[in-house]
mmCIF file of C-alpha atoms and ligand atoms in Angstrom:
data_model
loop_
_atom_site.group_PDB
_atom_site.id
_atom_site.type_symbol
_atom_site.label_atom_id
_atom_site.label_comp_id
_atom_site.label_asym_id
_atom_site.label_seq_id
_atom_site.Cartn_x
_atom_site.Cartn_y
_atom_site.Cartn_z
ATOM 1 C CA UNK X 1 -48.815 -12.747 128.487
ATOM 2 C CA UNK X 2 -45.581 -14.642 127.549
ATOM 3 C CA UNK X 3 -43.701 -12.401 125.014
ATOM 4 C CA UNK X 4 -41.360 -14.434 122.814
ATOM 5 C CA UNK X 5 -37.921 -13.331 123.735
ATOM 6 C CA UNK X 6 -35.343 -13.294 121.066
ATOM 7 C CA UNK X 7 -32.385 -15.361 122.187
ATOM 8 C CA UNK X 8 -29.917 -13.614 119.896
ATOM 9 C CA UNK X 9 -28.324 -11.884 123.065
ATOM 10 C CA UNK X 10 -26.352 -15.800 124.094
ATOM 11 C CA UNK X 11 -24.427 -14.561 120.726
ATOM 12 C CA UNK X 12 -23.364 -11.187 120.178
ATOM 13 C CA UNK X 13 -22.370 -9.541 123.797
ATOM 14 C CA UNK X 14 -18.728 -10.879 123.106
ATOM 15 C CA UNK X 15 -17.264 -8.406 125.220
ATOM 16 C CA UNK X 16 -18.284 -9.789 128.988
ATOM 17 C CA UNK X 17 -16.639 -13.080 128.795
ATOM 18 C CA UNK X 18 -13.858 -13.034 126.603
ATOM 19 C CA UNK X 19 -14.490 -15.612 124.022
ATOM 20 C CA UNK X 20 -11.230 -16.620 124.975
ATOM 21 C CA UNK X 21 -11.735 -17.535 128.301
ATOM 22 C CA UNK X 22 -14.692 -19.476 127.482
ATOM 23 C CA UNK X 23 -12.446 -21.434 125.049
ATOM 24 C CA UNK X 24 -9.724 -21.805 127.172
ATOM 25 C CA UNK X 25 -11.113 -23.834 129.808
ATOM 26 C CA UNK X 26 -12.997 -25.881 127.509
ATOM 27 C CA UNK X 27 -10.070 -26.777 125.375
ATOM 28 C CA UNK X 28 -7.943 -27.473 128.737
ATOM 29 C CA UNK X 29 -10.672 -29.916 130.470
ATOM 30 C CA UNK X 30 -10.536 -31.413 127.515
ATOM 31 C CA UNK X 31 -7.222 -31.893 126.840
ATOM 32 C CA UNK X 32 -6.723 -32.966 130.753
ATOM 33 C CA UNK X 33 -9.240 -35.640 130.053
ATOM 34 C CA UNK X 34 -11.485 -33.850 133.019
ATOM 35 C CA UNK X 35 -15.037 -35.389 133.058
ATOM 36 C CA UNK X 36 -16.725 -32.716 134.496
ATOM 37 C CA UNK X 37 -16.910 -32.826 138.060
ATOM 38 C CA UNK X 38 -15.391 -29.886 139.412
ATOM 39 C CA UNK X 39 -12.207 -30.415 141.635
ATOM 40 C CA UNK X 40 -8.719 -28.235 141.819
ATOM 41 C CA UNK X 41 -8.223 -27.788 138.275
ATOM 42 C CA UNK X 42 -11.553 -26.362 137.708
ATOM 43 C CA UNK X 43 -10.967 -23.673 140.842
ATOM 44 C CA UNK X 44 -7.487 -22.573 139.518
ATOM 45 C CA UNK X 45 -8.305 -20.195 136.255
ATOM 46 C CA UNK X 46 -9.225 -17.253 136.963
ATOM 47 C CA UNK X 47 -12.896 -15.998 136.569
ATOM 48 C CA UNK X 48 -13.813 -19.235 135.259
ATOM 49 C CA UNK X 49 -16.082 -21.016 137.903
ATOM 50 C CA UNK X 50 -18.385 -22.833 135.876
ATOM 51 C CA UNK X 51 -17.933 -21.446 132.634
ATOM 52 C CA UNK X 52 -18.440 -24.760 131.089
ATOM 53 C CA UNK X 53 -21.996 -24.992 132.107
ATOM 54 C CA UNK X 54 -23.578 -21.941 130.400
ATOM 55 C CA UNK X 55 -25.222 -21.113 129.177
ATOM 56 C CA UNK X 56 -28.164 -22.841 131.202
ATOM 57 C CA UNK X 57 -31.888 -24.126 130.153
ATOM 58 C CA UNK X 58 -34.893 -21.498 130.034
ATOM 59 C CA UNK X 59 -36.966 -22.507 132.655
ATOM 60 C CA UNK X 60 -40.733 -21.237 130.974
ATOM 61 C CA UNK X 61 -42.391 -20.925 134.261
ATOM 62 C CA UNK X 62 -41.448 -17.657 135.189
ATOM 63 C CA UNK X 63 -43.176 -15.295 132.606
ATOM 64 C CA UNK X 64 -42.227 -11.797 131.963
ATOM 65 C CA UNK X 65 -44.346 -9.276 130.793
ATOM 66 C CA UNK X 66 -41.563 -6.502 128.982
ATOM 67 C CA UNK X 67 -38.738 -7.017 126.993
ATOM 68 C CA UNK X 68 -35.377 -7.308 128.333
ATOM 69 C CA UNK X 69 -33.165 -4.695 129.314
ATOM 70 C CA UNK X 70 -30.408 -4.200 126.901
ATOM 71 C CA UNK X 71 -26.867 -6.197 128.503
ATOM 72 C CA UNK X 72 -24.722 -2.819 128.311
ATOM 73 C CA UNK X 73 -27.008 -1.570 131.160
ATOM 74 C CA UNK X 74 -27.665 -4.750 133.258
ATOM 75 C CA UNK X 75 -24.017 -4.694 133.152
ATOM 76 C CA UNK X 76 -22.770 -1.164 132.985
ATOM 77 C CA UNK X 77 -25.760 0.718 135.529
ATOM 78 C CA UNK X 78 -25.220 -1.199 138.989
ATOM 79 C CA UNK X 79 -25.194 -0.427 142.469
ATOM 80 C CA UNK X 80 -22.578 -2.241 144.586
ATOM 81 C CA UNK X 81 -21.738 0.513 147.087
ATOM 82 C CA UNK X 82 -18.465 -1.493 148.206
ATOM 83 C CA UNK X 83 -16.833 0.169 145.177
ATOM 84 C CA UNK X 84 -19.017 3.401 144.208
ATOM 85 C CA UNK X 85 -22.206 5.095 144.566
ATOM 86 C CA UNK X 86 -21.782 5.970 141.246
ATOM 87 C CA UNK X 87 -23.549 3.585 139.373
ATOM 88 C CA UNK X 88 -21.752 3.597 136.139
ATOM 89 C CA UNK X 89 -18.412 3.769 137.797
ATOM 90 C CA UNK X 90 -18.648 -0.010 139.246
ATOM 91 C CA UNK X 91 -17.999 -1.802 136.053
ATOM 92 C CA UNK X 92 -14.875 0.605 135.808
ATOM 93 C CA UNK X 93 -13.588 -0.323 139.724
ATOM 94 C CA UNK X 94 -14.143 -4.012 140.174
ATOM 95 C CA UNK X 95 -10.404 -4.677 138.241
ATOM 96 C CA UNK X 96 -8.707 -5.639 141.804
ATOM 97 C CA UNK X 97 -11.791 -7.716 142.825
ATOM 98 C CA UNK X 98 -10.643 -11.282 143.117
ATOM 99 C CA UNK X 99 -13.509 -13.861 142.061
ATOM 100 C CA UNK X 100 -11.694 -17.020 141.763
ATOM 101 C CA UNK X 101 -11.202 -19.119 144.147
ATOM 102 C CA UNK X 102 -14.371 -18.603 145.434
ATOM 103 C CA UNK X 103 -15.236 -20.282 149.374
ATOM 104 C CA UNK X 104 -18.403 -20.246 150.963
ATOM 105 C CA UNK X 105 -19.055 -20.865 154.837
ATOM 106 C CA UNK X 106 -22.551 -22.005 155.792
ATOM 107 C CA UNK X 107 -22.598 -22.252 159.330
ATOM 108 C CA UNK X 108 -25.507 -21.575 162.432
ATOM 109 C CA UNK X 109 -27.872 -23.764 162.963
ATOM 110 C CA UNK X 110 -27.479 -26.531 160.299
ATOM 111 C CA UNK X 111 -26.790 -30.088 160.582
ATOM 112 C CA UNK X 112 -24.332 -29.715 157.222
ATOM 113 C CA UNK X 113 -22.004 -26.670 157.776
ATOM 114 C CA UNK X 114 -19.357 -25.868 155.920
ATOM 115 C CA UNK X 115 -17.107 -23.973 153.843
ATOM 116 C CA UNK X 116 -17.531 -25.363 149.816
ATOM 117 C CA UNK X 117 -15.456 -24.236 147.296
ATOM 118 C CA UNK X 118 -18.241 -22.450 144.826
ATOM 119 C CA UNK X 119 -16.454 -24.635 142.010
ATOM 120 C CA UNK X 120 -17.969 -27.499 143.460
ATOM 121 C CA UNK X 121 -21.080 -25.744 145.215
ATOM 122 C CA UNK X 122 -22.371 -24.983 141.782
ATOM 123 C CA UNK X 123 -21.898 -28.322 140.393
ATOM 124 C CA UNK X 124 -24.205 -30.107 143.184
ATOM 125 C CA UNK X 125 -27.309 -27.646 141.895
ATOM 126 C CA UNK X 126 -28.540 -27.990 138.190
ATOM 127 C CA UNK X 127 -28.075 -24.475 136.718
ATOM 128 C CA UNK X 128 -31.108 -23.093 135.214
ATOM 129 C CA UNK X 129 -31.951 -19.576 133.308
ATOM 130 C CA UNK X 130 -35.052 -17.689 134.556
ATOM 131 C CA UNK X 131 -36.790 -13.991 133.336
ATOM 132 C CA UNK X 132 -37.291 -11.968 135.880
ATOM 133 C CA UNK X 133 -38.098 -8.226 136.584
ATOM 134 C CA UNK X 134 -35.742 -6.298 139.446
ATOM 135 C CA UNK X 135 -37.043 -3.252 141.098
ATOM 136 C CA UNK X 136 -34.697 -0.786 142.611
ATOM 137 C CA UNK X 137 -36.304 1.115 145.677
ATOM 138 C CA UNK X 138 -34.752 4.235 144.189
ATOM 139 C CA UNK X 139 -37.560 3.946 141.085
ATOM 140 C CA UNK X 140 -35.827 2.254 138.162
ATOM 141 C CA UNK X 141 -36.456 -1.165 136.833
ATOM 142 C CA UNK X 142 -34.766 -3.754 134.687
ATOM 143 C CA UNK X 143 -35.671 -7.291 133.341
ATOM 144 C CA UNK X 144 -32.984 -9.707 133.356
ATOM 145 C CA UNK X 145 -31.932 -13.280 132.311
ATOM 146 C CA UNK X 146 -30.659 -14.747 135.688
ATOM 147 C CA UNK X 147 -28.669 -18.223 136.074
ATOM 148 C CA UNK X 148 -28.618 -20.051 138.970
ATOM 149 C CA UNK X 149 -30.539 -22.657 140.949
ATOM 150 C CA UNK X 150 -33.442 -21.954 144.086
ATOM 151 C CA UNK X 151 -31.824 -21.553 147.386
ATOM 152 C CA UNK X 152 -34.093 -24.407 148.621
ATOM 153 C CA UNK X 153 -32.182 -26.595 146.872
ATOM 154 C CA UNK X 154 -28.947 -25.487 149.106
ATOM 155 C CA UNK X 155 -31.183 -24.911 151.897
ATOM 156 C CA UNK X 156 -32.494 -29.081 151.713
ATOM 157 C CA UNK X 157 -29.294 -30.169 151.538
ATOM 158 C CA UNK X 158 -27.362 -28.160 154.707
ATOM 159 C CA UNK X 159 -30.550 -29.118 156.762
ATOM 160 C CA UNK X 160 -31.524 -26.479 158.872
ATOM 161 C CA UNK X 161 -32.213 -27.357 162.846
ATOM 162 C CA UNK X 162 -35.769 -26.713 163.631
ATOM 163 C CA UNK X 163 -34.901 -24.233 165.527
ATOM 164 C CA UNK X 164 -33.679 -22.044 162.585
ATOM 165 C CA UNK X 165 -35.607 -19.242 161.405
ATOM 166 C CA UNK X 166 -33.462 -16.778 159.684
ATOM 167 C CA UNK X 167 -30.872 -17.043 157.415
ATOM 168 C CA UNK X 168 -28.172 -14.356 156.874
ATOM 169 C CA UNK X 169 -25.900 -13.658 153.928
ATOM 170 C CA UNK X 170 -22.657 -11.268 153.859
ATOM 171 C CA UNK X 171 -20.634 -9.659 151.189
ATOM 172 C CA UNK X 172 -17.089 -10.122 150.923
ATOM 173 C CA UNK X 173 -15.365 -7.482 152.656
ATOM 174 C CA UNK X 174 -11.925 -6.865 151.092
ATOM 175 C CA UNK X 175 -10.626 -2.782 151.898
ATOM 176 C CA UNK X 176 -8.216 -2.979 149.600
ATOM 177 C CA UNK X 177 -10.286 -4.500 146.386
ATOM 178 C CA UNK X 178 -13.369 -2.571 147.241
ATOM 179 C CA UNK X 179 -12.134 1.434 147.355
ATOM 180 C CA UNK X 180 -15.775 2.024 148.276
ATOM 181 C CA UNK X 181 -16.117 0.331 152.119
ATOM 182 C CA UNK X 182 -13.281 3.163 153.527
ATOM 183 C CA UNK X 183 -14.471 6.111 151.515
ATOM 184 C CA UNK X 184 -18.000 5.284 153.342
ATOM 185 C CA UNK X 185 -16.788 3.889 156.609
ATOM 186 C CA UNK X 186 -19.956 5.122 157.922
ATOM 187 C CA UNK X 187 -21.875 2.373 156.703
ATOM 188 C CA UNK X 188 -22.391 -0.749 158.475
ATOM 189 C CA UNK X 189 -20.265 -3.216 156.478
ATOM 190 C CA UNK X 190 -20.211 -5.848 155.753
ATOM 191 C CA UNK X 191 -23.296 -5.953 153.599
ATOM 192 C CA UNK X 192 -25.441 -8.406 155.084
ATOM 193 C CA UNK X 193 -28.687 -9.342 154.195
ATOM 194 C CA UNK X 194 -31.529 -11.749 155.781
ATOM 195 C CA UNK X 195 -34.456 -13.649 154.856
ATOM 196 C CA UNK X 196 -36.803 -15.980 156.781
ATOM 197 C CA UNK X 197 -36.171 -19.247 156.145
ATOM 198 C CA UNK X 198 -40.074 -19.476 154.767
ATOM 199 C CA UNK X 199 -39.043 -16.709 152.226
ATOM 200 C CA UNK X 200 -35.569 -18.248 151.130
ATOM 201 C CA UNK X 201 -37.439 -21.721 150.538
ATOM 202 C CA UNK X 202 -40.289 -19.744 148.353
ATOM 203 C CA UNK X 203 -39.492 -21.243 144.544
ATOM 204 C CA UNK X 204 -38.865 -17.509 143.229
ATOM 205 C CA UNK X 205 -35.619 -16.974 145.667
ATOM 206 C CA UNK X 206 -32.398 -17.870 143.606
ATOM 207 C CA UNK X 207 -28.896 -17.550 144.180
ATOM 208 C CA UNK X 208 -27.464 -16.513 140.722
ATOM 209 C CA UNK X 209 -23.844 -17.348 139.406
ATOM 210 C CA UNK X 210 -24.624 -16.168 135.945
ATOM 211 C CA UNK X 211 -26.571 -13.355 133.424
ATOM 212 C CA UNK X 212 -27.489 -13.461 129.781
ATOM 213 C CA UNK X 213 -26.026 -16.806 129.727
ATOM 214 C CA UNK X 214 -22.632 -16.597 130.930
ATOM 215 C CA UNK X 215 -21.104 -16.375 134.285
ATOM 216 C CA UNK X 216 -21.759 -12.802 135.750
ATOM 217 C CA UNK X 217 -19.561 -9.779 135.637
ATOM 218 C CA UNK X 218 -18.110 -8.750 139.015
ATOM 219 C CA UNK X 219 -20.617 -5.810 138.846
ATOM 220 C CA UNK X 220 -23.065 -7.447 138.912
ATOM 221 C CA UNK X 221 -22.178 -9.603 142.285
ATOM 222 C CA UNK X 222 -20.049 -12.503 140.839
ATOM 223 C CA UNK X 223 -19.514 -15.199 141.127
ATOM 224 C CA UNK X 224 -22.547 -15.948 143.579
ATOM 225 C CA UNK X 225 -25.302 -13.248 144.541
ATOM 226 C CA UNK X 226 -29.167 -13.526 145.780
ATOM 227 C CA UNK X 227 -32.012 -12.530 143.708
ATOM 228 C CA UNK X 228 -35.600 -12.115 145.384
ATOM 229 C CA UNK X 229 -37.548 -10.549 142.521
ATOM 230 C CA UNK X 230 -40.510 -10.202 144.971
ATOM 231 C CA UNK X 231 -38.152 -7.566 147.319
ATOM 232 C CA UNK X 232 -36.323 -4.154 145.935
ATOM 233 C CA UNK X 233 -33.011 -4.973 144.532
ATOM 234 C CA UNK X 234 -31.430 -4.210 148.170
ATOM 235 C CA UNK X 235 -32.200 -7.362 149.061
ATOM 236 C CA UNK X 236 -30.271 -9.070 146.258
ATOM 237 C CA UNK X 237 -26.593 -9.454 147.955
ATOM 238 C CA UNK X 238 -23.827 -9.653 145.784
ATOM 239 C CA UNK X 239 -20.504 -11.511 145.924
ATOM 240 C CA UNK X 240 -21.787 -14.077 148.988
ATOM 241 C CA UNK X 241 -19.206 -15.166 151.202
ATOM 242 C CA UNK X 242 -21.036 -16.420 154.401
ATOM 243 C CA UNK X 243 -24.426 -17.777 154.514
ATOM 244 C CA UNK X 244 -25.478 -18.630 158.471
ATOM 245 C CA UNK X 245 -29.066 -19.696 159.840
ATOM 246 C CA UNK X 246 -29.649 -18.181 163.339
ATOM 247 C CA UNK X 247 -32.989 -17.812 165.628
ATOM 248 C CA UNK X 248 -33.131 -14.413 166.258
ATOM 249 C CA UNK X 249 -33.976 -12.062 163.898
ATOM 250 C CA UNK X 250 -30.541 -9.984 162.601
ATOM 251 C CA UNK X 251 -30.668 -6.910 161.046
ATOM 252 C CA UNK X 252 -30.289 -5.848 157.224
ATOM 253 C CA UNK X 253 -27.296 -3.197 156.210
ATOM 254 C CA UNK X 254 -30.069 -0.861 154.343
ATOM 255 C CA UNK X 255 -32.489 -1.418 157.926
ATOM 256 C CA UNK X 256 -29.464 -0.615 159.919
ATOM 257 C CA UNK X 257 -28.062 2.782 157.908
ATOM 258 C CA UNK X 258 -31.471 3.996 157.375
ATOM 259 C CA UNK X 259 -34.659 2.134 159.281
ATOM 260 C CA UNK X 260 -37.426 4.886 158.583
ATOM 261 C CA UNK X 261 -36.086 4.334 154.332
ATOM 262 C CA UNK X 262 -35.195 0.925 154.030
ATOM 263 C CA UNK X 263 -37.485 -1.835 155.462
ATOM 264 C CA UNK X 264 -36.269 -4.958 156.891
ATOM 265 C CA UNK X 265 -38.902 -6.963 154.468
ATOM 266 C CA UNK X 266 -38.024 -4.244 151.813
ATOM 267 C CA UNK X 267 -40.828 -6.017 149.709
ATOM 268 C CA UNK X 268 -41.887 -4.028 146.839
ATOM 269 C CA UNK X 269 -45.230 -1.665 147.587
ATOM 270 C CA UNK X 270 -46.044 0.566 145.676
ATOM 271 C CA UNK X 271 -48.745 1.998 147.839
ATOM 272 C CA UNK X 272 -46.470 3.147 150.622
ATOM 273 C CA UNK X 273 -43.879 5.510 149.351
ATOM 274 C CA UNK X 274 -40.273 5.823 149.807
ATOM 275 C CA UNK X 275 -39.983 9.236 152.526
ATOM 276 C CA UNK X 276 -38.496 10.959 149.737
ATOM 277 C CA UNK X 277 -40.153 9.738 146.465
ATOM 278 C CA UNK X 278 -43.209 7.766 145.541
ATOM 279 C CA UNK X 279 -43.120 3.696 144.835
ATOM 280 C CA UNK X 280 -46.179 4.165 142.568
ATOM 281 C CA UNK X 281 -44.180 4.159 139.469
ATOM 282 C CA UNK X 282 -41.042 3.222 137.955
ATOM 283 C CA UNK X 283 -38.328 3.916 135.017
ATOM 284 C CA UNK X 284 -38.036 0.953 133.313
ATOM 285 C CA UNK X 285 -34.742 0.589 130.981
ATOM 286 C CA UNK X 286 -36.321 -1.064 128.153
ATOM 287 C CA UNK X 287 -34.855 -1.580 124.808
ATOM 288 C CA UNK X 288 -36.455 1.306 123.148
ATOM 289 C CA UNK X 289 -35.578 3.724 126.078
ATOM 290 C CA UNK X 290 -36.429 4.309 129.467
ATOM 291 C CA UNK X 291 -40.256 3.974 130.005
ATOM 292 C CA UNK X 292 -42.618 4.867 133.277
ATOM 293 C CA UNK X 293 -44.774 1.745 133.860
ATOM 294 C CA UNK X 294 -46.829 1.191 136.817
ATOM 295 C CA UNK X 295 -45.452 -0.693 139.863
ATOM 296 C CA UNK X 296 -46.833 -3.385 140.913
ATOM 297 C CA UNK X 297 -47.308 -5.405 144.203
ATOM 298 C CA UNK X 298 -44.147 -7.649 144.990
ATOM 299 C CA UNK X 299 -43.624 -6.675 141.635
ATOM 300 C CA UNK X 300 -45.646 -8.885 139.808
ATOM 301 C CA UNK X 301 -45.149 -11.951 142.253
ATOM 302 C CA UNK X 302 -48.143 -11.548 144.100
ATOM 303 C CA UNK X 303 -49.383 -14.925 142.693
ATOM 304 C CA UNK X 304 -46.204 -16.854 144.259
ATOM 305 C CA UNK X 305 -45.346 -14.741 147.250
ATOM 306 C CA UNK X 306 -48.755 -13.138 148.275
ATOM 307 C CA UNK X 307 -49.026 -16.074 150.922
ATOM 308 C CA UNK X 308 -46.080 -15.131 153.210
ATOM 309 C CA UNK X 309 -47.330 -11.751 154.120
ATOM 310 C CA UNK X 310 -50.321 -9.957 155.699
ATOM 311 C CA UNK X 311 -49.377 -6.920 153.815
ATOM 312 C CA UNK X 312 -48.146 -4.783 156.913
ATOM 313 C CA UNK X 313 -44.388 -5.562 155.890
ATOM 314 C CA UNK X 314 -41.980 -3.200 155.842
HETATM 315 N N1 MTE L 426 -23.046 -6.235 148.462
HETATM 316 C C1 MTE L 426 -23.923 -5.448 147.844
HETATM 317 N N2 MTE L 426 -25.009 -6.007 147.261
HETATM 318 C C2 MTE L 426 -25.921 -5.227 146.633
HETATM 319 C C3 MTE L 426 -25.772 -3.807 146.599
HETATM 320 C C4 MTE L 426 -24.607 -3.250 147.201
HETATM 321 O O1 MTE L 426 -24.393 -2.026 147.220
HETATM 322 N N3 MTE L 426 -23.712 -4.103 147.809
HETATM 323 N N4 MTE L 426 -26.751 -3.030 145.998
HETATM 324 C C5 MTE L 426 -28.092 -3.628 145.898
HETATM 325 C C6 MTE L 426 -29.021 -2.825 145.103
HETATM 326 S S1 MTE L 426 -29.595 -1.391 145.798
HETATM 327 C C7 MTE L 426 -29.494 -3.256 143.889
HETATM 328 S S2 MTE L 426 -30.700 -2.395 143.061
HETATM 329 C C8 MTE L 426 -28.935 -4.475 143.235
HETATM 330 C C9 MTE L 426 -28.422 -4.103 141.856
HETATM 331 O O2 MTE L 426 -27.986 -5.242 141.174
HETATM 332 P P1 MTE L 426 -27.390 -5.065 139.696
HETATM 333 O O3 MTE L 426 -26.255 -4.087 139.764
HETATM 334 O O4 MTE L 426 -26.954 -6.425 139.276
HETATM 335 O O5 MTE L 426 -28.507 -4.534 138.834
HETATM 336 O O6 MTE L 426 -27.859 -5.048 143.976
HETATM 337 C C10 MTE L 426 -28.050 -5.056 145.390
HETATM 338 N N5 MTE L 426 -27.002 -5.816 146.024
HETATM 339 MO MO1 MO L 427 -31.451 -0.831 144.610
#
């Protein structure tokens, strides 16, 4: 059942985006007469890619069955291991991180490679607002308004060769913005993440440039991360800097620390537990506290995903 979400949050959570900066850029594309289409002026203030599109339609498909998660812990309870483990440290450590200009390289095996400035990237996709739940593997759950548009969209219009069946995403990898990636130089970095092509194309996959209406904080991957609500949160790179289709199947940074804790598929199950905790319930950070609700199978998105597995994933 749909429950009717208040809206009020596009208003009050001031403190993420400066007002200012949303002002800013307005007033200066205006004043520079700049019709919309991004180009070098749009690329050149910082943390501004895309501002002026947000916030995005409510796309009504995608139901959710629990209130949201307040936005001081979407945005202040994160795990981005390039800067800390500690998971209400990263909002504190992302300072250095440098978000704008943004390039992406698509490369492999694609008839379209390239390397797009996101400024313009985002502009080709229509921006869109969905409601959906994330499930951490370690047991803790959120529900979040995303922006962004599917990856089929980008995937259509790079045109993978037939002979494509994988395609791999990396984090940025910047030692001396991230403190986290020497302190833990025992982990595979870059992050790097993979889905068959069959799952990126599934309607649920998005790449997301913005939360609770505005462009995301660099805590919470800006300015472009994946979201597979389907998967644990593991799967949902942040801060993308290479996307590349290949034949072969790659490995996954979680699959490659630890492959007996972290499946390649990672899709959430909650009938084969973690080796060190169970998957049959989770600690969802609701508005009223944190509440134990039962997990459920590709949490929730059995009805859209259901057909691209026989269940054995891990
Ligand atoms: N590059 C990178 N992406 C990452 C991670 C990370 O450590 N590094 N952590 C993942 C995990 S375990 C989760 S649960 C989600 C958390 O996203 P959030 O902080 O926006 O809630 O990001 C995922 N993406
Ligand atoms: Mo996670």
């Amino acid at each position: 059942m749909l429950v009717k979400i208040p809206r009020g949050w596009e208003i009050p959570e001031r403190e993420a985006t400066p007002e200012s900066t949303f002002w800013n850029r307005r007033q200066i594309l205006k004043a520079a007469g700049f019709a919309g289409l991004g180009g070098a002026l749009g690329s050149r203030l910082q943390g501004a890619i895309g501002t002026d599109l947000y916030p995005a339609k409510l796309n009504t498909k995608y139901k959710i069955d629990r209130l949201l998660t307040p936005y001081s812990q979407v945005t202040g309870y994160n795990n981005f291991y390039e800067f800390t483990t500690d998971k209400e440290r990263v909002k504190d450590l992302v300072g250095k991180f440098k978000i704008d200009p943004w390039k992406v390289t698509i490369k492999g095996l694609v008839n379209k490679p390239g390397k797009f400035d996101l400024d313009d990237l985002v502009r080709r996709f229509p921006l869109e607002e969905r409601l959906y739940r994330l499930r951490c593997v370690e047991a803790w759950s959120m529900a979040v308004p995303w922006t962004g548009f599917p990856i089929s969209a980008l995937i259509k219009e790079v045109e993978p060769k037939p002979e494509a069946r994988y395609m791999i995403m990396i984090t940025a990898q910047r030692l001396a913005e991230m403190p986290g990636i020497l302190s833990q130089d025992f982990y595979p970095w870059p992050y790097q993440e993979v889905l068959r092509i069959d799952e990126a194309m599934n309607e649920l996959a998005m790449f997301v440039t913005g939360v609770f209406g505005k462009p995301l904080p660099k805590q919470n991957g800006a300015p472009i991360r994946l979201i597979t609500p389907w998967k644990y949160g593991l799967k949902s790179i942040k801060s993308i800097v290479q996307i590349r289709f290949v034949k072969k199947r790659p490995n996954t940074f979680w699959h490659a620390a630890m492959k007996d804790e972290y499946g390649w598929y990672s899709n959430v199950n909650p009938a084969r537990p973690h080796v060190r905790w169970s998957q049959a319930q989770e600690k969802f950070f609701s508005p009223k506290g944190v509440q134990m609700v039962r997990t459920l199978p590709y949490n929730g998105y059995e009805e859209f995903v259901g057909s691209l597995y026989t269940g054995e994933e891990f």
